[in-house]
């Protein structure tokens, strides 16, 4: 009888993995979006608490709407508004502007402010105001890179805690730290840009990288029957209209992945693929308005398409 008891206990321990294999999960609201965390290991609770604090800190520093943020203070012309860390992030943003031939810019604050996507009353601007704001690079908006940057900071914080296996979803930015405790890859759902929040067009198996998706569905409004979304083409000043419905970027550098998802959405399929051919450590899933899904070579085996209305193409 006693032996059976011990056996049962052992079996329980095996099945539950000594309790350590159950992840700690949590959600938090910051950066204008729902953040969700899954952390394996003994320090899961601490990792979650640190994540929430870090996300709140970065939100308070980088938000374009919070009038006390560094960005808002800079945009009001206050001297010394930016911390050295924020200046470094802006330099990375500026470098990405060069690299993407202007498709991404961290300095579109005048233009994005005019459209008002981060406000309660977004609207189509008057032509003259738009022309003026288009060339204005005096105001910052880090909305296209901040969540990715936050994901990168989160990885550093979690690694410092010794976390080996965790997942964070910051809006469309997914950080996959390590792999699952059983050694299998993380499975990330890729959203169907034509469907609702829960609809997927496929799944991607990844280890230790970032998966970032940008699409016009994230934030938009309709005026006089026309829908305007929040990813702007700096050249026209209007929402990007490149034929793409969404861009997914897989790249280990989280901030870079975020900025590139925005930039390649602006550039369109052909230029995005040219960019991919010229880059190391970058893979893409491009969804066109006509339902064609282009998956670059390095992801093809890790990707499984599940959407019935899509055509999946491998780019080699
Ligand atoms: P999301 O924030 O929905 O994940 P993105 O990462 O694509 O989407 O970022 C979009 C945000 O970035 C916009 O809300 C705006 O603040 C800013 N933005 C819009 N167009 C650009 C652009 N061409 N370059 C840099 N930032 C942009
Ligand atoms: Mg982005």
Coordinates of C-alpha atoms and ligand atoms in Angstrom, one line a residue:
X1 CA 0.0 0.0 0.0
X2 CA 2.8 2.3 1.0
X3 CA 4.7 1.5 -2.2
X4 CA 1.7 2.3 -4.3
X5 CA 1.4 5.7 -2.5
X6 CA 5.0 6.5 -3.2
X7 CA 4.6 5.4 -6.9
X8 CA 1.5 7.6 -7.2
X9 CA 3.5 10.5 -5.8
X10 CA 6.4 9.9 -8.2
X11 CA 4.0 9.7 -11.1
X12 CA 2.3 13.0 -10.1
X13 CA 5.7 14.7 -9.8
X14 CA 6.6 13.4 -13.2
X15 CA 3.4 14.5 -14.8
X16 CA 3.5 17.9 -13.2
X17 CA 7.2 18.3 -13.8
X18 CA 7.7 19.1 -10.2
X19 CA 5.5 22.2 -10.5
X20 CA 8.3 24.0 -12.4
X21 CA 7.0 23.2 -15.8
X22 CA 3.7 25.0 -15.3
X23 CA 4.1 28.5 -16.8
X24 CA 3.2 31.6 -15.0
X25 CA 0.8 33.7 -17.2
X26 CA -0.4 37.2 -17.0
X27 CA -1.8 40.1 -19.0
X28 CA -1.2 43.8 -18.5
X29 CA -2.3 46.9 -20.3
X30 CA 0.4 49.4 -21.5
X31 CA 1.5 51.0 -24.7
X32 CA -2.1 51.3 -25.7
X33 CA -2.4 47.6 -26.1
X34 CA -2.9 44.3 -24.2
X35 CA 0.3 42.7 -23.3
X36 CA 0.5 39.0 -22.5
X37 CA 3.2 37.0 -20.9
X38 CA 4.0 33.3 -20.4
X39 CA 7.1 32.4 -18.4
X40 CA 8.5 29.0 -17.4
X41 CA 10.8 28.4 -14.5
X42 CA 11.0 29.0 -10.8
X43 CA 11.3 32.8 -11.2
X44 CA 8.1 33.1 -13.3
X45 CA 6.3 35.4 -10.9
X46 CA 9.2 37.7 -10.5
X47 CA 9.7 37.8 -14.2
X48 CA 6.1 38.8 -14.7
X49 CA 6.3 41.6 -12.1
X50 CA 9.5 42.9 -13.7
X51 CA 7.8 42.8 -17.1
X52 CA 4.9 44.9 -15.9
X53 CA 7.2 47.5 -14.3
X54 CA 9.4 47.7 -17.3
X55 CA 6.5 48.1 -19.7
X56 CA 5.0 50.9 -17.6
X57 CA 8.4 52.6 -17.5
X58 CA 8.9 52.5 -21.2
X59 CA 5.4 53.5 -21.9
X60 CA 5.8 56.6 -19.6
X61 CA 9.0 57.5 -21.4
X62 CA 8.1 56.8 -25.0
X63 CA 4.4 57.4 -25.4
X64 CA 3.4 60.1 -27.9
X65 CA 0.1 60.8 -26.1
X66 CA 1.2 61.0 -22.5
X67 CA 2.0 64.7 -22.1
X68 CA 4.7 63.9 -19.5
X69 CA 6.6 61.5 -21.7
X70 CA 10.0 62.3 -22.9
X71 CA 8.7 62.3 -26.5
X72 CA 5.8 64.8 -25.7
X73 CA 8.3 67.0 -23.9
X74 CA 10.7 66.9 -26.8
X75 CA 7.8 67.7 -29.2
X76 CA 6.9 70.7 -27.1
X77 CA 10.5 71.9 -27.6
X78 CA 11.7 71.3 -24.0
X79 CA 15.5 71.1 -23.8
X80 CA 17.1 67.9 -22.5
X81 CA 13.8 66.0 -22.7
X82 CA 15.4 62.8 -23.9
X83 CA 17.4 60.3 -21.8
X84 CA 20.6 58.9 -23.3
X85 CA 18.7 55.6 -23.8
X86 CA 15.9 57.2 -25.7
X87 CA 18.5 59.1 -27.9
X88 CA 20.1 55.7 -28.7
X89 CA 16.7 54.3 -29.8
X90 CA 16.1 57.4 -32.0
X91 CA 19.6 56.9 -33.5
X92 CA 18.6 53.3 -34.4
X93 CA 15.4 54.7 -35.8
X94 CA 17.3 57.2 -37.9
X95 CA 19.6 54.5 -39.2
X96 CA 16.5 52.4 -40.2
X97 CA 15.1 55.4 -42.0
X98 CA 18.3 55.5 -44.2
X99 CA 18.2 51.7 -44.6
X100 CA 14.6 51.7 -45.8
X101 CA 15.0 54.8 -48.0
X102 CA 12.6 56.8 -45.8
X103 CA 9.8 54.3 -45.6
X104 CA 10.3 54.2 -41.8
X105 CA 10.9 57.4 -39.9
X106 CA 10.9 58.0 -36.1
X107 CA 10.3 61.7 -36.8
X108 CA 6.8 61.7 -38.3
X109 CA 5.2 63.2 -35.3
X110 CA 3.9 66.2 -37.1
X111 CA 2.2 64.0 -39.8
X112 CA 0.9 61.3 -37.4
X113 CA -0.4 64.0 -35.0
X114 CA -2.3 65.7 -37.9
X115 CA -4.1 62.4 -38.7
X116 CA -4.7 61.9 -35.0
X117 CA -4.6 58.0 -35.0
X118 CA -3.6 58.1 -31.4
X119 CA -6.4 60.4 -30.5
X120 CA -10.1 59.9 -30.0
X121 CA -10.9 61.9 -33.1
X122 CA -8.8 60.7 -36.1
X123 CA -9.6 62.5 -39.3
X124 CA -8.5 63.1 -42.9
X125 CA -6.4 66.3 -42.9
X126 CA -6.8 69.2 -45.2
X127 CA -4.4 69.1 -48.2
X128 CA -2.4 72.2 -47.2
X129 CA -1.9 71.0 -43.6
X130 CA -0.9 67.7 -44.9
X131 CA 1.7 69.1 -47.4
X132 CA 3.2 71.1 -44.5
X133 CA 3.3 68.2 -42.1
X134 CA 4.7 65.8 -44.7
X135 CA 8.2 67.4 -44.8
X136 CA 8.3 68.3 -41.1
X137 CA 10.8 66.1 -39.2
X138 CA 10.8 68.2 -36.0
X139 CA 8.5 66.0 -34.0
X140 CA 9.1 62.4 -32.8
X141 CA 6.7 59.5 -32.9
X142 CA 8.2 56.2 -31.9
X143 CA 4.9 54.2 -32.3
X144 CA 6.5 52.1 -35.1
X145 CA 9.4 50.9 -33.0
X146 CA 8.6 51.3 -29.3
X147 CA 6.9 48.0 -28.7
X148 CA 9.7 46.2 -30.5
X149 CA 12.3 48.1 -28.4
X150 CA 10.3 47.1 -25.3
X151 CA 10.4 43.5 -26.3
X152 CA 14.2 43.7 -26.6
X153 CA 14.5 45.2 -23.2
X154 CA 12.2 42.5 -21.8
X155 CA 14.5 39.8 -23.2
X156 CA 17.5 41.4 -21.5
X157 CA 15.6 41.6 -18.2
X158 CA 14.4 38.1 -18.4
X159 CA 17.8 36.7 -19.4
X160 CA 19.3 38.5 -16.5
X161 CA 16.9 36.6 -14.2
X162 CA 18.0 33.4 -15.8
X163 CA 14.7 32.8 -17.6
X164 CA 15.2 30.2 -20.4
X165 CA 11.8 29.8 -21.7
X166 CA 9.2 32.5 -22.1
X167 CA 6.8 34.2 -24.5
X168 CA 5.6 37.8 -24.6
X169 CA 3.0 39.3 -27.0
X170 CA 3.0 43.1 -27.0
X171 CA 0.3 43.8 -29.5
X172 CA 1.6 42.5 -32.8
X173 CA 5.1 42.1 -31.4
X174 CA 5.9 38.6 -30.2
X175 CA 9.1 37.8 -28.3
X176 CA 9.9 34.1 -28.1
X177 CA 12.6 33.5 -25.6
X178 CA 14.4 30.2 -26.0
X179 CA 12.1 27.3 -26.7
X180 CA 9.5 25.4 -24.8
X181 CA 10.8 23.5 -21.7
X182 CA 10.3 20.2 -23.6
X183 CA 12.6 21.4 -26.3
X184 CA 9.9 22.0 -28.9
X185 CA 9.6 25.3 -30.7
X186 CA 7.1 28.0 -29.8
X187 CA 4.1 28.1 -32.1
X188 CA 3.0 31.6 -33.0
X189 CA -0.4 32.3 -34.7
X190 CA -0.2 34.7 -37.7
X191 CA -3.3 36.8 -37.9
X192 CA -5.6 36.9 -40.9
X193 CA -5.6 40.6 -41.8
X194 CA -9.0 40.3 -43.4
X195 CA -10.6 38.5 -40.4
X196 CA -11.4 39.3 -36.8
X197 CA -9.0 39.3 -33.9
X198 CA -9.1 35.6 -33.4
X199 CA -8.7 34.6 -37.1
X200 CA -5.4 33.2 -38.2
X201 CA -3.9 32.5 -41.6
X202 CA -1.3 30.2 -40.3
X203 CA 1.2 29.3 -37.6
X204 CA 4.9 29.7 -37.3
X205 CA 7.2 27.5 -35.3
X206 CA 10.2 29.5 -33.9
X207 CA 12.9 29.5 -31.3
X208 CA 14.6 32.5 -29.6
X209 CA 13.5 35.3 -32.0
X210 CA 10.9 38.0 -32.5
X211 CA 7.9 37.8 -34.8
X212 CA 6.3 41.2 -35.5
X213 CA 3.2 41.8 -37.7
X214 CA 2.0 45.1 -39.0
X215 CA -1.2 45.6 -40.8
X216 CA -3.8 48.3 -41.7
X217 CA -6.4 46.4 -39.6
X218 CA -4.7 47.4 -36.3
X219 CA -6.0 51.0 -36.2
X220 CA -8.2 52.7 -38.7
X221 CA -11.2 54.9 -39.2
X222 CA -13.7 55.5 -42.0
X223 CA -14.6 58.9 -43.4
X224 CA -16.9 59.5 -46.3
X225 CA -16.8 55.8 -47.1
X226 CA -13.0 55.6 -47.3
X227 CA -11.1 53.6 -44.7
X228 CA -7.8 55.2 -43.5
X229 CA -5.3 53.1 -41.5
X230 CA -2.4 54.2 -39.3
X231 CA 0.7 53.2 -41.3
X232 CA 1.6 56.3 -43.3
X233 CA 3.7 56.5 -46.4
X234 CA 6.1 59.4 -45.6
X235 CA 6.3 60.2 -49.3
X236 CA 2.6 60.8 -49.8
X237 CA 1.6 61.6 -46.3
X238 CA -1.3 59.2 -46.7
X239 CA -1.9 55.7 -45.4
X240 CA 0.4 53.3 -47.2
X241 CA -1.3 51.8 -50.2
X242 CA 1.2 49.2 -51.5
X243 CA -1.1 46.3 -52.1
X244 CA 0.0 44.6 -48.9
X245 CA -2.6 43.7 -46.1
X246 CA 0.0 42.7 -43.6
X247 CA 3.8 42.1 -43.1
X248 CA 5.3 39.7 -40.7
X249 CA 9.0 40.1 -39.9
X250 CA 11.0 37.4 -38.1
X251 CA 14.3 38.8 -36.8
X252 CA 16.2 38.5 -33.6
X253 CA 16.6 42.3 -33.1
X254 CA 13.2 43.2 -31.7
X255 CA 13.3 46.9 -32.4
X256 CA 14.5 46.3 -35.9
X257 CA 11.8 43.7 -36.5
X258 CA 9.2 46.2 -35.4
X259 CA 10.5 49.1 -37.5
X260 CA 10.9 46.8 -40.6
X261 CA 7.4 45.5 -40.3
X262 CA 6.2 49.1 -40.7
X263 CA 8.7 50.0 -43.4
X264 CA 8.1 46.9 -45.6
X265 CA 4.4 47.4 -45.3
X266 CA 5.0 50.9 -46.8
X267 CA 7.4 49.6 -49.5
X268 CA 5.2 46.8 -50.9
X269 CA 5.9 43.2 -51.9
X270 CA 8.6 43.7 -54.5
X271 CA 10.7 46.1 -52.6
X272 CA 10.2 44.1 -49.4
X273 CA 11.6 41.0 -51.1
X274 CA 14.5 43.0 -52.5
X275 CA 15.2 44.2 -48.9
X276 CA 15.0 40.5 -47.7
X277 CA 17.5 39.4 -50.4
X278 CA 20.0 42.1 -49.2
X279 CA 19.6 41.2 -45.5
X280 CA 21.0 38.7 -43.1
X281 CA 18.9 37.2 -40.3
X282 CA 15.6 38.4 -41.7
X283 CA 12.6 36.4 -42.9
X284 CA 9.2 37.6 -44.0
X285 CA 5.5 36.6 -44.5
X286 CA 3.9 39.1 -46.9
X287 CA 0.1 39.0 -47.3
X288 CA -1.3 40.8 -50.3
X289 CA -4.8 42.3 -50.7
X290 CA -5.6 39.6 -53.2
X291 CA -5.0 36.8 -50.6
X292 CA -1.5 35.8 -51.8
X293 CA 0.8 34.9 -48.9
X294 CA 4.5 35.0 -49.7
X295 CA 6.7 33.1 -47.3
X296 CA 10.5 33.5 -47.6
X297 CA 12.6 30.5 -47.9
X298 CA 14.0 30.4 -44.3
X299 CA 10.5 30.2 -42.9
X300 CA 8.8 27.9 -45.3
X301 CA 9.3 24.7 -43.3
X302 CA 8.4 26.3 -40.0
X303 CA 5.2 27.8 -41.4
X304 CA 1.9 26.0 -41.9
X305 CA -0.9 27.9 -43.7
X306 CA -4.4 27.2 -42.5
X307 CA -6.5 29.8 -44.2
X308 CA -8.8 28.4 -47.0
X309 CA -9.0 31.7 -48.9
X310 CA -5.3 32.2 -49.2
X311 CA -2.7 31.1 -51.8
X312 CA 0.7 30.3 -50.3
X313 CA 3.8 31.0 -52.3
X314 CA 7.4 30.2 -51.4
X315 CA 10.0 32.8 -52.2
X316 CA 13.4 31.1 -52.7
Ligands
LIG1 P1 1.3 48.8 -34.4 O1 1.7 50.0 -33.5 O2 -0.2 48.8 -34.7 O3 1.9 47.5 -34.0 P2 3.3 49.6 -36.3 O4 4.4 48.9 -35.6 O5 3.2 49.3 -37.8 O6 1.9 49.1 -35.8 O7 3.4 51.1 -36.1 C1 2.4 52.0 -36.5 C2 2.7 53.3 -35.7 O8 3.9 53.9 -36.1 C3 1.6 54.3 -36.0 O9 0.6 54.3 -35.1 C4 2.4 55.6 -36.0 O10 2.5 56.1 -34.6 C5 3.8 55.2 -36.4 N1 4.0 55.3 -37.9 C6 3.1 55.3 -38.9 N2 3.7 55.3 -40.1 C7 5.0 55.2 -39.8 C8 6.2 55.2 -40.7 N3 6.1 55.2 -42.0 N4 7.4 55.1 -40.1 C9 7.5 55.1 -38.7 N5 6.4 55.2 -37.9 C10 5.2 55.2 -38.4
LIG2 MG1 6.2 48.4 -36.4

